[in-house]
JSON list of C-alpha atoms in Angstrom, two decimals:
[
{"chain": "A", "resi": 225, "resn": "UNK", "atom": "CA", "xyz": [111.84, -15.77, 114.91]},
{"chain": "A", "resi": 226, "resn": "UNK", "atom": "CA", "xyz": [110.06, -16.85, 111.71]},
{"chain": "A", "resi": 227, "resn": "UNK", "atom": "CA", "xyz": [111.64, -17.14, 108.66]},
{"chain": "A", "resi": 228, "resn": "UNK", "atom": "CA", "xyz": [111.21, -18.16, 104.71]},
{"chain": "A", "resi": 229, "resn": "UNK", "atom": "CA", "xyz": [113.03, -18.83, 101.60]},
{"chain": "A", "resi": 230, "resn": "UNK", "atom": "CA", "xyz": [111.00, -18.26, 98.27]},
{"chain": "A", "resi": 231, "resn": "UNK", "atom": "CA", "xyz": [112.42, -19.01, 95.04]},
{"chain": "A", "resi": 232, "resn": "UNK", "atom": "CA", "xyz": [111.35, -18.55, 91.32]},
{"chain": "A", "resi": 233, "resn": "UNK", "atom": "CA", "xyz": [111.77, -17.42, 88.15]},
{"chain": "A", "resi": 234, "resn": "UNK", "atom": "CA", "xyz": [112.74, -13.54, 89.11]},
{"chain": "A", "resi": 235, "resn": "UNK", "atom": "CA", "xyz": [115.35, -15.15, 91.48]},
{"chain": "A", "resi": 236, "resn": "UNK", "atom": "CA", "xyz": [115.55, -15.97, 95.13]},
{"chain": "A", "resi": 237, "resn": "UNK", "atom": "CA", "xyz": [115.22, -14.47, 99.04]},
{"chain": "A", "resi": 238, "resn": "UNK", "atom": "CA", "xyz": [113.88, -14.52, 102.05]},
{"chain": "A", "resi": 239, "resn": "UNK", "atom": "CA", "xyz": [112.44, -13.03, 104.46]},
{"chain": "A", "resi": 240, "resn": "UNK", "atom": "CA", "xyz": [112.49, -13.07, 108.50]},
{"chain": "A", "resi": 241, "resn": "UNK", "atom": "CA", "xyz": [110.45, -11.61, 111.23]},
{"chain": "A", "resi": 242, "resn": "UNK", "atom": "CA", "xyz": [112.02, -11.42, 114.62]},
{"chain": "A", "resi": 243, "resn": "UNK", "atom": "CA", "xyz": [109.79, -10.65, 117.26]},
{"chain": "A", "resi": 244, "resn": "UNK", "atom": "CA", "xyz": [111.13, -8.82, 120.80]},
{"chain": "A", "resi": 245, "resn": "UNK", "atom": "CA", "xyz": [110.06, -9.68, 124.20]},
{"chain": "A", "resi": 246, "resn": "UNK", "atom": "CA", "xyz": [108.93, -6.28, 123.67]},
{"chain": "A", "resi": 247, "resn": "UNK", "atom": "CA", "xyz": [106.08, -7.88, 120.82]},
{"chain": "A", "resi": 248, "resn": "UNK", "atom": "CA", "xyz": [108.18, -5.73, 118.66]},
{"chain": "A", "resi": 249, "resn": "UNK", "atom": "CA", "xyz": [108.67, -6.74, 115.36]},
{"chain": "A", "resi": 250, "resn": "UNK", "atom": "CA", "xyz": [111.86, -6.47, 113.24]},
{"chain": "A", "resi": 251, "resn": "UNK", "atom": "CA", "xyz": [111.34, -7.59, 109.23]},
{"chain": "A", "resi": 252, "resn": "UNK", "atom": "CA", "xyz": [114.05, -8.56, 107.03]},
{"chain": "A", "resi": 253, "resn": "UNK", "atom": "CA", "xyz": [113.46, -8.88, 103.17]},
{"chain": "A", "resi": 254, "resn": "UNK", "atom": "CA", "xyz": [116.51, -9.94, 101.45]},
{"chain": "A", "resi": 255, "resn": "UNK", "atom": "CA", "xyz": [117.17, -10.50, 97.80]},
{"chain": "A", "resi": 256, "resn": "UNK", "atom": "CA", "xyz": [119.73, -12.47, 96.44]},
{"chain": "A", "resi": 257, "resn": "UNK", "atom": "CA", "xyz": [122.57, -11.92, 94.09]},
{"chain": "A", "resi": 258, "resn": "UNK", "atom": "CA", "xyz": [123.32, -15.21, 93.54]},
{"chain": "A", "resi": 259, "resn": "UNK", "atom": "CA", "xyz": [121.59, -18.61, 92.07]},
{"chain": "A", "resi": 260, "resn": "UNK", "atom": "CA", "xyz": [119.78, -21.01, 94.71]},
{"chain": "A", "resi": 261, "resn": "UNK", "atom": "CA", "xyz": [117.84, -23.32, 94.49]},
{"chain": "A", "resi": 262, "resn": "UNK", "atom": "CA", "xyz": [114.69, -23.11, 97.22]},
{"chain": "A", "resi": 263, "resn": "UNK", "atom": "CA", "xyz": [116.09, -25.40, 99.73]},
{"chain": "A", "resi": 264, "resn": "UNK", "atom": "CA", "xyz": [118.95, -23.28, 99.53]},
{"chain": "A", "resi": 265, "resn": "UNK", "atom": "CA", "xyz": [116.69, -20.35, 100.22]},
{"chain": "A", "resi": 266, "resn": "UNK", "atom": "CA", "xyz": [115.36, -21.43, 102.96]},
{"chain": "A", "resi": 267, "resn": "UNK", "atom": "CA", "xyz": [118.39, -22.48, 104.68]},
{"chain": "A", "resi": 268, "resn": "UNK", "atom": "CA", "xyz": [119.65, -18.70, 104.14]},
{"chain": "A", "resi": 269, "resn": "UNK", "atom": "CA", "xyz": [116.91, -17.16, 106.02]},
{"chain": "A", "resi": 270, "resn": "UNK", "atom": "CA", "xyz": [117.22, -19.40, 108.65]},
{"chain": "A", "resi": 271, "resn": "UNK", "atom": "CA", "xyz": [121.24, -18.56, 109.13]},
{"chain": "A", "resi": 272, "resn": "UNK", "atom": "CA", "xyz": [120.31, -14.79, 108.53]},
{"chain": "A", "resi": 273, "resn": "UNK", "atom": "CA", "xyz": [117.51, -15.20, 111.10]},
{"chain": "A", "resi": 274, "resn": "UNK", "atom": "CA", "xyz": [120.08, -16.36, 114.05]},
{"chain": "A", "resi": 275, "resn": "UNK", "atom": "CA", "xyz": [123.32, -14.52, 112.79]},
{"chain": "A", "resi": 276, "resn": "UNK", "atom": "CA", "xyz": [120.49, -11.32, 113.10]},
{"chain": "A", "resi": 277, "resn": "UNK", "atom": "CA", "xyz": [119.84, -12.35, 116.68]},
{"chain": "A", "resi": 278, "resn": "UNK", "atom": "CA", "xyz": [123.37, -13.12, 117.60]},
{"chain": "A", "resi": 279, "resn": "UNK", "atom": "CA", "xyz": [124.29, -10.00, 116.48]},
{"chain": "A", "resi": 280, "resn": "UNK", "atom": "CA", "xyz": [121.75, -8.66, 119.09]},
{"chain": "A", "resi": 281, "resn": "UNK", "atom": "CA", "xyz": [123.25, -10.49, 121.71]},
{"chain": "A", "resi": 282, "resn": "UNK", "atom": "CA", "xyz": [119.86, -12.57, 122.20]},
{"chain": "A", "resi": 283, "resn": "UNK", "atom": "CA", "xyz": [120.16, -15.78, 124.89]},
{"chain": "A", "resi": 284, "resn": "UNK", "atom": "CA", "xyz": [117.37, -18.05, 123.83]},
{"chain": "A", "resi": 285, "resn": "UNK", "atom": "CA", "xyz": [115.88, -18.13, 120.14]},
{"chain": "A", "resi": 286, "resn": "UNK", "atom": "CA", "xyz": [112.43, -20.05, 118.81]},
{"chain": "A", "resi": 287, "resn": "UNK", "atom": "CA", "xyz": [112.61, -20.46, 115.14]},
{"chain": "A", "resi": 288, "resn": "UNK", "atom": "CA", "xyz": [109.62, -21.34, 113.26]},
{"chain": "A", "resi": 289, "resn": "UNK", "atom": "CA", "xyz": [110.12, -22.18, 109.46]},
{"chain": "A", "resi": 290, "resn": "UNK", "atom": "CA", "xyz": [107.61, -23.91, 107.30]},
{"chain": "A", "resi": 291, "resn": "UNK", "atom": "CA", "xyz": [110.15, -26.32, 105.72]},
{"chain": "A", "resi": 292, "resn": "UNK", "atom": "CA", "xyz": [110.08, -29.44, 107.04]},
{"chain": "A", "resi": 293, "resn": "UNK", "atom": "CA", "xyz": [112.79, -30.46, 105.44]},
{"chain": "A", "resi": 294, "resn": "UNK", "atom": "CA", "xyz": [115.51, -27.60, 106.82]},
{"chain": "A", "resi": 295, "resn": "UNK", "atom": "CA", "xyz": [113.69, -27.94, 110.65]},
{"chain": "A", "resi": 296, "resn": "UNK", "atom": "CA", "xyz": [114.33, -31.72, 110.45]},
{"chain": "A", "resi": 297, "resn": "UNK", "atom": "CA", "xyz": [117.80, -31.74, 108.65]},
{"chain": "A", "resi": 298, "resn": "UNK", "atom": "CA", "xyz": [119.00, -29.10, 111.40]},
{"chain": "A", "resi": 299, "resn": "UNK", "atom": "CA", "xyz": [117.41, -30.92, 114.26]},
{"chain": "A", "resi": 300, "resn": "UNK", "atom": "CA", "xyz": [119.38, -33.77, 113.18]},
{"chain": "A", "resi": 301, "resn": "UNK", "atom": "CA", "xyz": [116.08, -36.06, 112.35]},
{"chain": "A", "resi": 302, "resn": "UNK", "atom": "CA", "xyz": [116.90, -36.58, 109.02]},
{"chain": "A", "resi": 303, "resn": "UNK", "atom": "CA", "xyz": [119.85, -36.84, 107.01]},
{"chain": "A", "resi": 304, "resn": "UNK", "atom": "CA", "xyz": [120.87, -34.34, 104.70]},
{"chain": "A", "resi": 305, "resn": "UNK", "atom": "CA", "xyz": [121.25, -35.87, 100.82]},
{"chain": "A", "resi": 306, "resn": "UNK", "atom": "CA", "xyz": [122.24, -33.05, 98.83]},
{"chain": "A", "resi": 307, "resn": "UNK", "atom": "CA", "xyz": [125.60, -32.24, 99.13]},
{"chain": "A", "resi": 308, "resn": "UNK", "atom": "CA", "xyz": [124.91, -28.27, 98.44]},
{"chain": "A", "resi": 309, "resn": "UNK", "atom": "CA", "xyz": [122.76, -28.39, 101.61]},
{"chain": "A", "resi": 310, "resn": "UNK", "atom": "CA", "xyz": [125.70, -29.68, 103.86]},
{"chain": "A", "resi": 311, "resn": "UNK", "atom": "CA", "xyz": [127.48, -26.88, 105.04]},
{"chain": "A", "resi": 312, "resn": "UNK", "atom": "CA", "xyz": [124.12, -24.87, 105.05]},
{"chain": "A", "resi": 313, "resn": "UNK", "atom": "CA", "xyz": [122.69, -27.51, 107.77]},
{"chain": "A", "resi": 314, "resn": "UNK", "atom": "CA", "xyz": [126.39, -27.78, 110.14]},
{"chain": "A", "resi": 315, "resn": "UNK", "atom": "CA", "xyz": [126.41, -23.76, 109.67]},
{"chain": "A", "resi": 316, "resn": "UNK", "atom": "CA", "xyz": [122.65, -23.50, 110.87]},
{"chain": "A", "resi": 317, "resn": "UNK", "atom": "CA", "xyz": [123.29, -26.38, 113.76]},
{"chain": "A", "resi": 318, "resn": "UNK", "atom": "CA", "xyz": [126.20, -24.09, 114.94]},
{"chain": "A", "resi": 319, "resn": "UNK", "atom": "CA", "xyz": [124.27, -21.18, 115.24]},
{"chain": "A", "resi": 320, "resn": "UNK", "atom": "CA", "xyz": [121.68, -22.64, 116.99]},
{"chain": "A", "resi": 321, "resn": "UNK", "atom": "CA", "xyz": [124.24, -24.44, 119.64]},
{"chain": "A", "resi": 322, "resn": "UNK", "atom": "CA", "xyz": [125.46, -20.72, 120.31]},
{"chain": "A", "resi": 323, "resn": "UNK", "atom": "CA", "xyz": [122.21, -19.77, 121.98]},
{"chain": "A", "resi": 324, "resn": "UNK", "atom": "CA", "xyz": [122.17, -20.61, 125.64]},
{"chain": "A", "resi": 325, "resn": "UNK", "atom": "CA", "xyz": [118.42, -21.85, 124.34]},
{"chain": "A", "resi": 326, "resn": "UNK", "atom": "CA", "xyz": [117.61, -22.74, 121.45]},
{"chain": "A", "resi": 327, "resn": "UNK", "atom": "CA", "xyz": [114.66, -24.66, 119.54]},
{"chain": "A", "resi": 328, "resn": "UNK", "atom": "CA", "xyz": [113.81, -24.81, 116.00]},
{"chain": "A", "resi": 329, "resn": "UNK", "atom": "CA", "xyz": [110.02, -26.17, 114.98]},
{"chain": "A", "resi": 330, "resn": "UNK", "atom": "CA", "xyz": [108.23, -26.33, 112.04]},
{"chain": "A", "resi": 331, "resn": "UNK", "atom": "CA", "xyz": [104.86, -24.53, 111.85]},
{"chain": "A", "resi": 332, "resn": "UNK", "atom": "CA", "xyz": [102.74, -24.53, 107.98]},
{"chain": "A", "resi": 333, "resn": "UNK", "atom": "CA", "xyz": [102.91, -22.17, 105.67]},
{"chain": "A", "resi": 334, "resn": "UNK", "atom": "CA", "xyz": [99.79, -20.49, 106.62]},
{"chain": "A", "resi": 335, "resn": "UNK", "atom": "CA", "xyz": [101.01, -19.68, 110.37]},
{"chain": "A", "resi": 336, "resn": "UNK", "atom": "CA", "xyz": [103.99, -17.83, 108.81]},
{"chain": "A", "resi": 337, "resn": "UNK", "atom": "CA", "xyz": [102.42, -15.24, 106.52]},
{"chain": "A", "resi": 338, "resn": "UNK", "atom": "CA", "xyz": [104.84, -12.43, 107.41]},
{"chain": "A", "resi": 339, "resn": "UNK", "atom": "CA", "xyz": [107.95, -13.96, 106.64]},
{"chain": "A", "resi": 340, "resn": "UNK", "atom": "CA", "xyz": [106.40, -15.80, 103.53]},
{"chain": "A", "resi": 341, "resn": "UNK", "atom": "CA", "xyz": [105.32, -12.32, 102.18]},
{"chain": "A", "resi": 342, "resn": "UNK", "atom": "CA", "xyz": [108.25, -10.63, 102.98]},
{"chain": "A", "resi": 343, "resn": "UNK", "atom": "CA", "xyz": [110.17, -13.89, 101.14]},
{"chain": "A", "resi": 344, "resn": "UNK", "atom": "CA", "xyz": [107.89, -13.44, 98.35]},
{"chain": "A", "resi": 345, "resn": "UNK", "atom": "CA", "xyz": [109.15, -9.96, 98.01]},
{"chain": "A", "resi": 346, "resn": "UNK", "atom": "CA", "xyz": [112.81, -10.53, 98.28]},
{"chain": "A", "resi": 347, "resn": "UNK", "atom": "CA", "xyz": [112.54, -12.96, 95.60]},
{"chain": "A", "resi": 348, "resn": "UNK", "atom": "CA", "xyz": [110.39, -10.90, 92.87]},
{"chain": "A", "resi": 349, "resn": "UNK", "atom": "CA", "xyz": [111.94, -7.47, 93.65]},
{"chain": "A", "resi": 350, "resn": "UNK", "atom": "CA", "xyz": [114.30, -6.34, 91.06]},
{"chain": "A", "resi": 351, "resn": "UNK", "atom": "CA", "xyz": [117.19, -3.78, 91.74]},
{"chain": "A", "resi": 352, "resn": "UNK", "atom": "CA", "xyz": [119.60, -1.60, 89.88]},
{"chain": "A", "resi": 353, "resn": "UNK", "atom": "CA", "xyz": [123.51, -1.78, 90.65]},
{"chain": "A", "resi": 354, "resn": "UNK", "atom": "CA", "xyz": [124.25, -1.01, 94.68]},
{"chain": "A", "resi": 355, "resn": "UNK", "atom": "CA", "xyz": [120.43, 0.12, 94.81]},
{"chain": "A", "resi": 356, "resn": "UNK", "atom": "CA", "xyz": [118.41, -1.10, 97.84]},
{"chain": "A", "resi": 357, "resn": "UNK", "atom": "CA", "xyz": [115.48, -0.21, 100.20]},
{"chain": "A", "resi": 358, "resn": "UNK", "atom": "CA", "xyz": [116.82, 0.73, 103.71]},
{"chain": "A", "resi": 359, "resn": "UNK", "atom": "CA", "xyz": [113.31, 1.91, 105.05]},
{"chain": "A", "resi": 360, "resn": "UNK", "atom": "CA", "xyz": [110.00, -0.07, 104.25]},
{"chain": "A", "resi": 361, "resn": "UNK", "atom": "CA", "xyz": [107.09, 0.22, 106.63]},
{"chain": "A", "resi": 362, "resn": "UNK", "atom": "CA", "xyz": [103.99, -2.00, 106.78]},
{"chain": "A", "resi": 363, "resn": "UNK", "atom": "CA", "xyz": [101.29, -1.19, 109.28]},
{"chain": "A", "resi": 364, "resn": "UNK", "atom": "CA", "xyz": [97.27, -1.20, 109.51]},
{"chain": "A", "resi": 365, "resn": "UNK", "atom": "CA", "xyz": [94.44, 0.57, 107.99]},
{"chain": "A", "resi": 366, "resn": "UNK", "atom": "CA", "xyz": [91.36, -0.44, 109.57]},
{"chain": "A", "resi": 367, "resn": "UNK", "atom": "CA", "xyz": [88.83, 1.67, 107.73]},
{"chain": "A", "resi": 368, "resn": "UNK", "atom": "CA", "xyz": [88.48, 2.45, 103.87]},
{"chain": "A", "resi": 369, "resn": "UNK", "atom": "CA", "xyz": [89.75, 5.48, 102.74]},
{"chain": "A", "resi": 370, "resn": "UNK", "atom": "CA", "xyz": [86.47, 7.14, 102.01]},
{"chain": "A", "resi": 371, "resn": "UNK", "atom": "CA", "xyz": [85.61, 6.45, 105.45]},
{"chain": "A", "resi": 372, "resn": "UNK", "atom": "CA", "xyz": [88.54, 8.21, 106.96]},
{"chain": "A", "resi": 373, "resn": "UNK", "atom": "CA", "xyz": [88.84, 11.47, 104.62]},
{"chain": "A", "resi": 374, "resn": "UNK", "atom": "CA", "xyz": [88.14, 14.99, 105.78]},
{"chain": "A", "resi": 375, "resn": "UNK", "atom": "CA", "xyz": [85.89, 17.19, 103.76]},
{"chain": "A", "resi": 376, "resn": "UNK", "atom": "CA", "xyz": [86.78, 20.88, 103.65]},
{"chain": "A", "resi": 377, "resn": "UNK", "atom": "CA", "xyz": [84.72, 23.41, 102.75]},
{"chain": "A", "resi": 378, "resn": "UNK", "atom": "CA", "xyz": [85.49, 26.78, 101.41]},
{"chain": "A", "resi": 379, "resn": "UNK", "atom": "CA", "xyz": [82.89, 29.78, 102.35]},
{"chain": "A", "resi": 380, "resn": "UNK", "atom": "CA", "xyz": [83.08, 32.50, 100.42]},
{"chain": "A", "resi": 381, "resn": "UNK", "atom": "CA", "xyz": [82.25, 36.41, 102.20]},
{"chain": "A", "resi": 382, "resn": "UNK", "atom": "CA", "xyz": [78.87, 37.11, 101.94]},
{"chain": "A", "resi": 383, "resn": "UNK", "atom": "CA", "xyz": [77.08, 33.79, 101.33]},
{"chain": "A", "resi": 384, "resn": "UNK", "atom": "CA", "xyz": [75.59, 32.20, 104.45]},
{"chain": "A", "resi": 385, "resn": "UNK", "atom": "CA", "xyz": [76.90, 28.64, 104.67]},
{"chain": "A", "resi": 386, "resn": "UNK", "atom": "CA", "xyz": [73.96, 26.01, 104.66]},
{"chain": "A", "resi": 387, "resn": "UNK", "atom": "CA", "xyz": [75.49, 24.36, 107.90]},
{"chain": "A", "resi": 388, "resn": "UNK", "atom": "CA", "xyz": [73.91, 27.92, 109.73]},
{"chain": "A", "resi": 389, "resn": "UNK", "atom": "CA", "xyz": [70.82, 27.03, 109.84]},
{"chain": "A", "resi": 390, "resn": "UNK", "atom": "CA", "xyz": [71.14, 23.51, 111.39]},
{"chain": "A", "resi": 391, "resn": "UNK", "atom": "CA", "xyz": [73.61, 25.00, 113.86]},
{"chain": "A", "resi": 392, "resn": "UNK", "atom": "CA", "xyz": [70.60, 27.71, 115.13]},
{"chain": "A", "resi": 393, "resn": "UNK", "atom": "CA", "xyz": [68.04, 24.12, 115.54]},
{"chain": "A", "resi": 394, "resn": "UNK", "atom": "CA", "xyz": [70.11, 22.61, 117.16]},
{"chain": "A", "resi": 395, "resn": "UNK", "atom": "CA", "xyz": [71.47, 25.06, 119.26]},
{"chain": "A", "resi": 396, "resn": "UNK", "atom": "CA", "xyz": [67.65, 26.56, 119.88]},
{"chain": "A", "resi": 397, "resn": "UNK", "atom": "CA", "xyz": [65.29, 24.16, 118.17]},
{"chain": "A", "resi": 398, "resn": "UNK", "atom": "CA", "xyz": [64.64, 27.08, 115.50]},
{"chain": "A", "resi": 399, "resn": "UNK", "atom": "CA", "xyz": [63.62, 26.09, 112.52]},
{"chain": "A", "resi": 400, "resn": "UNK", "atom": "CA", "xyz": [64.89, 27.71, 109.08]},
{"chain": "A", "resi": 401, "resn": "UNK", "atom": "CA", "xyz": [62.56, 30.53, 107.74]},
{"chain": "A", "resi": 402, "resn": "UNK", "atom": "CA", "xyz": [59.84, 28.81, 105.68]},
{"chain": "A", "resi": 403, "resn": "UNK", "atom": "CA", "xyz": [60.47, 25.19, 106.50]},
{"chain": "A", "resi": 404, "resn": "UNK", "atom": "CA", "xyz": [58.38, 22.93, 108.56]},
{"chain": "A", "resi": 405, "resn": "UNK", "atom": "CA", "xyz": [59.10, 20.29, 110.82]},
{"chain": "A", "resi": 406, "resn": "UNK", "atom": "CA", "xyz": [58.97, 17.70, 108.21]},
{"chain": "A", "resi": 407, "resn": "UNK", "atom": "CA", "xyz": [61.48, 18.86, 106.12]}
]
């Protein structure tokens, strides 16, 4: 599992990728309807992340989050100063205790693009009352468009198409009527 909180001044989310033994991947883009601050954020997806897997009756979980802060506050390496982050860190140290495995490591920002994004997007996405995306795919386009399109042609009756005359070459090696080989 990766996960990210992202907060600014359009508001706060997060976003979490969970990842099957499968290599199937399961995204999670949130937006919140409350204030946070990005700490806060990040402890969210986190708890989203494993209540998601518990939920999916998963046995051993490896979370990878790019704050170093959360990873070492839940890992119990350092203490946790802000009072608003307490019950976020015992919540998250639960959760992870109800996995029959369970590890938690901090990766950078750049190794976590997916979740980032998707955090990104929780956090500038704006919605009307009881409005929300259920369905959102993301997948790969590996050539430009230009390079993919199909070009249809319309003949009309009566006109020979121009493509007739390189069909008869190269089905025969006939050239067109009045052209040469150089042309």
């Amino acid at each position: 599992m990766y996960f990210d909180g992202s907060r600014n001044v359009m508001g706060a989310g997060i976003g979490i990728l969970l990842i099957t033994l499968k290599n199937e991947m399961i995204l999670y883009s949130l937006k919140f309807d409350f204030p946070c601050t990005h700490n806060m954020a990040e402890y969210e997806a986190l708890i989203q992340g494993l209540r998601s897997l518990l939920s999916f009756q998963v046995k051993r979980v490896y979370a990878f989050g790019d704050s170093q802060l959360i990873i070492n506050q839940v890992n119990g390496k350092w203490q946790v100063k802000d009072e608003n982050l307490v019950p976020y860190q015992e919540i998250a140290a639960y959760l992870i205790r109800q996995f029959e495995e369970g590890q938690l490591a901090h990766i950078k920002r750049e190794g976590n693009p997916i979740a980032d994004g998707h955090a990104s997007l929780g956090s500038t996405i704006t919605f009307q009352t009881n409005e929300s995306i259920s369905s959102f795919e993301i997948g790969r386009l590996e050539r430009l468009a230009f390079e993919t399109t199909t070009h249809v042609y319309h003949i009309q009756e009566g006109n020979t198409p121009c493509y007739r005359d390189i069909k008869r070459y190269i089905e025969s090696g006939e050239f067109p009527i009045g052209m040469s080989k150089n042309e």
